[in-house]
Coordinates of C-alpha atoms in Angstrom, one line a residue:
M662 CA 7.0 -0.1 26.7
Y663 CA 3.3 -0.9 27.1
L664 CA 0.6 1.3 28.6
N665 CA -2.9 0.2 29.4
I666 CA -5.5 2.7 28.1
N667 CA -9.1 2.3 29.2
S668 CA -11.0 0.5 26.4
F669 CA -13.3 3.1 24.9
K670 CA -16.5 2.3 23.1
I671 CA -15.3 3.1 19.6
L672 CA -17.7 4.6 17.1
H673 CA -19.4 2.1 14.9
M674 CA -18.4 4.3 12.1
K675 CA -20.6 3.1 9.3
T676 CA -19.9 5.3 6.3
R677 CA -23.2 5.9 4.7
L678 CA -23.3 3.0 2.3
A679 CA -24.6 4.8 -0.8
L680 CA -22.6 8.0 0.0
L681 CA -26.0 9.6 0.4
F682 CA -26.1 13.4 0.5
S683 CA -24.9 14.8 3.8
I684 CA -27.6 15.0 6.5
V685 CA -26.7 18.7 6.9
F686 CA -23.7 20.3 5.2
F687 CA -22.1 23.2 6.9
V688 CA -19.6 25.3 5.0
L689 CA -17.0 26.7 7.3
N690 CA -16.5 30.1 5.8
I691 CA -20.1 31.2 5.2
S692 CA -21.8 30.6 8.6
A693 CA -22.6 34.0 10.1
E694 CA -23.9 32.2 13.2
V695 CA -20.6 30.8 14.4
P696 CA -19.6 32.7 17.6
E697 CA -16.1 33.6 18.7
K698 CA -14.1 30.8 20.3
A699 CA -16.3 28.2 18.6
I700 CA -14.9 25.1 16.8
P701 CA -16.6 24.9 13.4
F702 CA -17.3 21.5 11.9
I703 CA -18.6 19.8 8.7
L704 CA -21.2 17.2 9.2
D705 CA -20.8 14.4 6.8
S706 CA -22.4 11.7 8.8
H707 CA -19.5 12.2 11.2
V708 CA -18.4 15.5 12.8
Y709 CA -15.3 16.7 11.0
I710 CA -13.2 19.4 12.7
Q711 CA -10.5 21.2 10.7
G712 CA -7.5 22.0 13.0
V713 CA -3.8 22.5 13.1
I714 CA -1.4 20.0 14.8
A715 CA 2.1 20.6 16.0
D716 CA 1.6 24.3 15.4
T717 CA 1.7 24.4 11.6
I718 CA 0.3 21.2 10.1
P719 CA -3.4 21.1 8.9
V720 CA -5.4 18.2 10.1
S721 CA -9.0 16.9 9.7
L722 CA -10.3 15.1 12.8
I723 CA -13.5 13.2 13.7
Y724 CA -15.1 14.3 17.0
D725 CA -16.3 11.2 19.0
T726 CA -18.0 11.3 22.4
G727 CA -17.1 7.6 22.7
A728 CA -13.4 8.4 22.7
D729 CA -11.2 9.9 25.4
R730 CA -8.3 11.6 23.7
L731 CA -6.5 12.3 20.4
Y732 CA -6.0 9.5 17.9
M733 CA -4.1 9.6 14.6
D734 CA -4.6 7.5 11.5
K735 CA -1.9 5.0 10.5
D736 CA -1.8 6.0 6.8
Y737 CA -1.9 9.7 7.7
M738 CA 1.2 9.2 9.8
D739 CA 2.9 7.4 6.9
L740 CA 2.0 10.1 4.3
S741 CA 2.0 13.4 6.3
T742 CA 4.6 15.9 7.5
F743 CA 3.5 15.3 11.0
G744 CA 4.3 11.6 10.7
K745 CA 7.8 12.4 9.7
L746 CA 8.5 14.3 12.9
P747 CA 10.9 12.6 15.5
L748 CA 8.1 11.5 17.8
R749 CA 8.7 9.1 20.7
K750 CA 6.5 6.0 20.5
A751 CA 5.4 3.0 22.6
R752 CA 2.6 0.5 22.5
A753 CA -0.7 0.1 24.3
K754 CA -3.8 -2.1 24.4
M755 CA -7.1 -0.8 23.2
G756 CA -10.6 -2.3 22.7
G757 CA -13.2 -1.5 20.0
A758 CA -16.5 -2.3 18.4
G759 CA -15.7 -5.3 16.2
N760 CA -15.2 -9.0 16.9
D761 CA -11.4 -8.8 17.4
G762 CA -11.6 -7.6 21.0
V763 CA -8.6 -5.9 22.5
K764 CA -5.7 -5.0 20.2
T765 CA -2.2 -3.7 20.7
V766 CA -1.5 -0.4 18.9
P767 CA 1.4 2.0 18.6
I768 CA 1.1 5.2 20.6
I769 CA 2.9 8.6 20.5
I770 CA 4.2 9.6 24.0
D771 CA 5.3 13.1 23.1
T772 CA 3.1 16.1 24.0
I773 CA 1.3 17.2 20.9
P774 CA -0.3 20.7 20.6
L775 CA -3.6 20.8 18.7
Q776 CA -5.5 23.9 17.7
M777 CA -9.2 23.7 16.8
G778 CA -10.6 27.1 16.1
D779 CA -9.5 29.2 19.1
V780 CA -9.2 26.2 21.3
V781 CA -5.7 24.9 22.1
H782 CA -5.4 21.3 23.5
K783 CA -2.3 19.4 24.4
E784 CA -2.3 15.7 24.1
H785 CA 0.2 13.5 26.0
I786 CA -0.7 10.0 24.8
T787 CA -1.9 9.5 21.2
P788 CA -2.7 6.1 19.8
I789 CA -2.3 5.4 16.1
I790 CA -5.2 3.5 14.7
N791 CA -6.6 2.3 11.3
L792 CA -9.2 5.1 10.9
R793 CA -9.0 5.7 7.2
E794 CA -9.8 2.1 6.5
I795 CA -13.2 2.8 8.1
L796 CA -13.9 6.4 6.9
G797 CA -11.6 7.2 4.0
R798 CA -9.0 9.7 3.2
H799 CA -10.5 12.8 4.8
A800 CA -10.1 11.4 8.4
D801 CA -6.6 12.2 9.6
G802 CA -7.5 11.3 13.2
M803 CA -10.0 11.6 15.9
I804 CA -10.5 13.7 19.0
G805 CA -12.3 12.7 22.1
N806 CA -13.8 14.2 25.3
N807 CA -10.7 15.3 27.2
A808 CA -10.3 18.2 24.8
V809 CA -13.8 19.7 25.4
F810 CA -15.5 18.2 28.4
D811 CA -13.9 20.4 31.1
K812 CA -16.8 22.9 30.6
P813 CA -20.4 22.6 29.3
L814 CA -20.2 21.9 25.6
L815 CA -22.8 23.2 23.0
V816 CA -23.1 21.0 20.0
N817 CA -24.9 23.2 17.5
Y818 CA -25.9 21.1 14.5
T819 CA -27.9 24.0 13.2
D820 CA -24.9 26.1 12.4
G821 CA -22.2 23.5 12.6
Y822 CA -20.0 24.3 15.6
L823 CA -18.9 23.1 19.1
L824 CA -18.6 25.8 21.8
S825 CA -17.3 25.5 25.3
I826 CA -19.4 27.6 27.7
D827 CA -17.7 29.1 30.7
S828 CA -21.0 29.4 32.6
L829 CA -24.5 28.4 31.7
T830 CA -27.1 31.1 32.3
P831 CA -30.9 30.6 32.2
G832 CA -31.1 32.5 28.9
M833 CA -28.7 30.0 27.2
L834 CA -31.2 27.3 28.1
D835 CA -34.2 28.9 26.4
G836 CA -36.0 26.2 24.4
Y837 CA -33.8 23.4 25.8
T838 CA -35.2 20.4 27.8
K839 CA -33.2 18.6 30.5
L840 CA -33.0 14.9 29.5
P841 CA -32.9 11.9 31.8
A842 CA -29.2 11.2 31.2
Q843 CA -26.5 9.4 33.2
F844 CA -22.8 10.1 32.9
N845 CA -20.2 7.4 33.4
D846 CA -16.5 8.1 32.6
N847 CA -17.7 10.8 30.1
R848 CA -20.0 8.3 28.3
I849 CA -23.6 9.6 28.2
D850 CA -26.6 7.3 28.4
I851 CA -30.1 8.6 27.8
E852 CA -33.4 7.1 28.6
C853 CA -35.2 6.6 25.3
E854 CA -37.9 4.5 23.7
L855 CA -37.7 2.6 20.4
K856 CA -41.0 1.3 19.0
I857 CA -40.3 -1.6 16.8
D858 CA -43.9 -2.0 15.7
S859 CA -47.4 -1.9 17.2
I860 CA -46.5 -4.7 19.7
Q861 CA -42.8 -4.5 20.5
S862 CA -40.9 -1.6 22.0
V863 CA -37.4 -1.3 23.6
K864 CA -37.2 1.2 26.4
G865 CA -34.1 2.1 28.5
A866 CA -30.6 3.5 28.2
F867 CA -29.2 4.4 24.8
R868 CA -25.7 5.8 24.5
L869 CA -25.3 9.2 22.8
D870 CA -22.5 8.7 20.2
L871 CA -21.3 11.6 18.0
G872 CA -18.7 9.2 16.6
C873 CA -21.5 7.1 15.0
G874 CA -22.5 8.1 11.5
S875 CA -25.7 6.1 11.5
T876 CA -29.1 6.2 13.2
I877 CA -29.7 3.7 16.0
I878 CA -27.5 0.6 16.4
L879 CA -28.8 -2.0 18.9
T880 CA -26.3 -4.2 20.7
N881 CA -26.3 -7.9 20.0
A882 CA -27.9 -8.5 23.4
A883 CA -30.8 -6.1 22.6
R884 CA -31.2 -7.7 19.2
K885 CA -31.8 -11.1 20.8
G886 CA -34.7 -9.6 22.7
I887 CA -36.8 -8.6 19.7
D888 CA -38.7 -10.6 17.1
L889 CA -38.0 -9.7 13.5
T890 CA -40.1 -12.5 12.1
G891 CA -41.9 -11.3 9.0
K892 CA -40.2 -7.9 9.0
P893 CA -38.3 -6.9 5.9
Q894 CA -34.6 -6.9 6.8
A895 CA -31.1 -6.9 5.3
I896 CA -27.9 -8.3 6.7
C897 CA -24.6 -6.5 6.1
Y898 CA -21.0 -7.6 6.6
Y899 CA -18.4 -4.9 7.4
S900 CA -14.6 -5.4 7.1
N901 CA -14.1 -2.7 9.7
M902 CA -16.5 -1.7 12.5
G903 CA -13.9 0.4 14.4
V904 CA -10.5 -0.6 15.7
G905 CA -12.2 -3.7 17.0
G906 CA -12.2 -5.5 13.6
D907 CA -15.0 -6.8 11.4
G908 CA -18.6 -7.5 12.1
S909 CA -22.2 -7.9 10.9
D910 CA -25.6 -6.3 11.6
V911 CA -29.1 -6.5 10.4
N912 CA -31.0 -3.5 9.0
F913 CA -34.7 -3.0 9.4
R914 CA -37.4 -0.4 9.9
V915 CA -39.0 0.6 13.2
D916 CA -42.1 2.7 13.8
S917 CA -40.5 5.5 15.8
F918 CA -37.8 6.6 18.2
R919 CA -38.2 9.1 21.0
L920 CA -35.3 11.0 22.4
L921 CA -36.9 14.4 23.0
D922 CA -39.8 14.2 20.5
E923 CA -40.7 11.3 18.2
L924 CA -39.1 10.5 14.8
Y925 CA -41.0 8.1 12.6
N926 CA -40.3 5.3 10.1
I927 CA -36.6 4.9 11.0
V928 CA -34.1 2.5 9.4
I929 CA -31.9 1.1 12.2
S930 CA -29.5 -1.7 12.6
A931 CA -28.8 -4.4 15.3
S932 CA -25.4 -6.0 15.8
Y933 CA -24.5 -9.7 15.5
N934 CA -21.1 -9.0 17.2
T935 CA -20.1 -11.4 20.0
E936 CA -17.2 -9.2 21.1
G937 CA -16.6 -5.5 21.6
A938 CA -18.8 -2.5 22.4
L939 CA -21.8 -3.7 20.3
S940 CA -22.0 -7.1 21.9
D941 CA -23.4 -7.1 25.4
R942 CA -23.5 -3.8 27.3
D943 CA -25.6 -2.1 30.0
H944 CA -27.0 0.2 27.4
L945 CA -29.4 -1.1 24.7
G946 CA -27.6 0.6 21.7
I947 CA -26.1 3.8 20.4
I948 CA -27.6 7.0 18.9
G949 CA -25.7 8.4 15.9
N950 CA -25.6 11.6 14.0
D951 CA -28.4 10.7 11.6
I952 CA -30.7 11.1 14.6
L953 CA -28.7 13.6 16.8
C954 CA -28.5 16.2 13.9
H955 CA -32.2 17.0 14.5
Y956 CA -31.3 18.5 17.9
D957 CA -28.9 21.0 19.3
L958 CA -27.3 19.7 22.5
I959 CA -25.7 21.1 25.6
I960 CA -23.5 18.5 27.2
D961 CA -22.7 19.7 30.7
A962 CA -20.2 17.0 31.7
P963 CA -18.9 18.8 34.8
N964 CA -22.4 18.7 36.3
N965 CA -23.5 15.4 34.6
V966 CA -26.5 17.1 32.8
L967 CA -27.6 16.9 29.2
Y968 CA -30.0 19.4 27.5
A969 CA -31.5 19.2 24.0
R970 CA -33.8 21.2 21.8
R971 CA -35.3 20.4 18.4
N972 CA -33.8 22.4 15.6
G973 CA -35.1 23.2 12.2
N974 CA -33.5 20.3 10.4
M975 CA -36.3 18.6 8.4
D976 CA -34.0 16.1 6.6
T977 CA -35.4 12.6 6.5
S978 CA -32.4 10.6 5.5
Y979 CA -32.9 8.4 8.6
Q980 CA -35.9 6.9 6.7
K981 CA -33.7 5.8 3.8
S982 CA -31.8 2.6 3.2
T983 CA -29.1 1.9 0.7
K984 CA -29.9 1.5 -3.0
I985 CA -26.4 0.2 -4.2
Q986 CA -26.4 -2.3 -1.3
M987 CA -22.7 -2.0 -0.5
G988 CA -20.4 0.6 1.1
Y989 CA -17.1 1.9 0.1
V990 CA -14.5 4.4 1.4
D991 CA -12.4 6.9 -0.6
R992 CA -8.8 5.6 -0.6
T993 CA -7.4 7.8 -3.3
D994 CA -4.8 8.8 -0.8
I995 CA -3.0 5.5 -1.3
G996 CA -4.5 4.2 -4.5
D997 CA -6.7 5.0 -7.5
G998 CA -10.1 4.4 -6.2
W999 CA -12.8 3.6 -3.5
I1000 CA -12.5 0.4 -1.6
V1001 CA -15.5 -1.8 -1.0
S1002 CA -15.7 -2.1 2.8
S1003 CA -19.2 -3.5 3.4
I1004 CA -21.7 -5.6 1.4
Y1005 CA -25.3 -6.7 1.9
Y1006 CA -26.0 -10.4 1.6
D1007 CA -28.0 -11.2 -1.6
G1008 CA -28.0 -7.5 -2.5
I1009 CA -27.6 -6.3 -6.1
A1010 CA -23.9 -5.5 -5.5
Q1011 CA -23.1 -9.0 -4.3
K1012 CA -25.1 -10.6 -7.0
A1013 CA -23.3 -8.5 -9.6
G1014 CA -19.9 -9.9 -8.3
F1015 CA -18.7 -7.2 -5.9
E1016 CA -16.5 -8.4 -3.0
I1017 CA -15.0 -6.8 0.0
G1018 CA -11.6 -5.2 -0.9
D1019 CA -12.6 -4.4 -4.5
E1020 CA -11.3 -1.1 -5.7
I1021 CA -13.8 1.0 -7.7
L1022 CA -11.8 3.0 -10.3
S1023 CA -14.6 4.7 -12.2
I1024 CA -18.4 5.2 -12.3
N1025 CA -20.1 5.6 -15.7
G1026 CA -16.7 6.2 -17.2
R1027 CA -15.7 8.9 -14.8
P1028 CA -12.6 8.2 -12.6
V1029 CA -13.5 8.4 -9.0
K1030 CA -10.3 10.4 -8.4
E1031 CA -12.0 13.3 -10.0
I1032 CA -14.9 13.2 -7.6
S1033 CA -14.3 15.7 -4.8
W1034 CA -15.3 15.3 -1.1
E1035 CA -17.9 18.0 -1.5
E1036 CA -19.5 16.2 -4.4
Q1037 CA -19.4 12.9 -2.4
R1038 CA -21.2 14.7 0.5
K1039 CA -23.9 16.0 -1.7
G1040 CA -24.5 12.6 -3.2
L1041 CA -23.8 11.3 -6.7
G1042 CA -27.5 10.9 -7.6
L1043 CA -26.9 7.5 -9.3
T1044 CA -30.0 5.8 -10.7
G1045 CA -30.8 3.2 -13.3
P1046 CA -28.1 1.1 -15.1
T1047 CA -24.8 2.3 -13.6
T1048 CA -21.4 1.0 -14.8
Y1049 CA -18.5 0.4 -12.4
E1050 CA -14.9 -0.3 -13.4
V1051 CA -13.4 -2.4 -10.6
K1052 CA -10.0 -3.6 -9.8
K1053 CA -10.1 -7.0 -8.0
K1054 CA -7.6 -8.1 -5.4
T1055 CA -5.9 -10.2 -8.0
G1056 CA -5.2 -7.1 -10.1
E1057 CA -7.8 -8.1 -12.7
I1058 CA -9.9 -5.2 -14.1
V1059 CA -13.6 -6.0 -14.5
T1060 CA -16.9 -4.1 -15.2
Y1061 CA -20.0 -4.5 -13.2
I1062 CA -23.4 -2.9 -14.0
L1063 CA -25.8 -2.2 -11.2
N1064 CA -29.5 -1.3 -11.9
I1065 CA -29.9 1.2 -9.0
E1066 CA -33.5 1.5 -8.4
K1067 CA -35.0 0.3 -5.0
E1068 CA -33.9 0.7 -1.4
I1069 CA -32.9 -2.6 0.1
I1070 CA -35.6 -2.4 2.8

């Protein structure tokens, strides 16, 4: 059996390459500001919701405004109690952000109850995708807009929760500004301006994307319209850019970006992908959580309106680029280490000998299995000569030393 699901613009889920400290870390059990019926989340570049699936099974889900339903990870299905349930399955076609284009994936066609906070959602078609290959062991699945867009949705980055609002009152909008946004099939495009330098600027529709863990990502078409001659830049290859496969982009600094107010000296990227959601689209690029976390949002999908207000987050991680010049994901769910998933051309990691697929077993003699998710979110604070024990794809164990000092751009 095959079903056609509308291709959704999958998140360009770039895991922060240096496992930088979390933009803002929200601890679920200490926030006195989370109201009744809210869905608490942890912001670790992506929005992580802790829920319960099939009535009793804990699950950790990414929320993505670029998705339309519940998705489950392939390895989670293989390892979890939920995956061992007698679930009916079929297959469906789905697009993504990488160069592979449309793929055929397995889907669950049984109704699945999901509880997130006090919100109960029932999903009827659930694709199974390779999510942990992109984000690591703490992503069991992903939830999209059909669970929360039937009412206005408050995305409160200040206190870390989502809240469906029965009726918007004038008092709820105090401090908020209505933004020039367009809604199309639950995708949200906002009129913004990106100033590349004193001469060049890019102005037009950018897509709001809570499933993106980065700052701004320009499409390949938008990249072709700007001149990066003489500008410091770094090209990165990713083994996974979403369910759409691999891809590459170029990282560089821009003067500023205006969504509501202006943020300055931002590290952004621009895609080289010739297929998928980052190739050629009507919007110029996507806005990820490294930018969005500086605002609280009200997404009124039923009325096609978006509101935003600046919050008190003074974090400037959007001005930082990687120092280790590679990215990796925690795969200690299926192995002993962290898998190298992206690498910068001519960066210190590539020059040392790192390759895509390498498994990092220890850092400075400490097994990475001992490093908790909380410690990863806060950042490891690596600096100076740093020793990595690495298992190559051949099974050979090697040691690499990186002198972690300068940002790549």
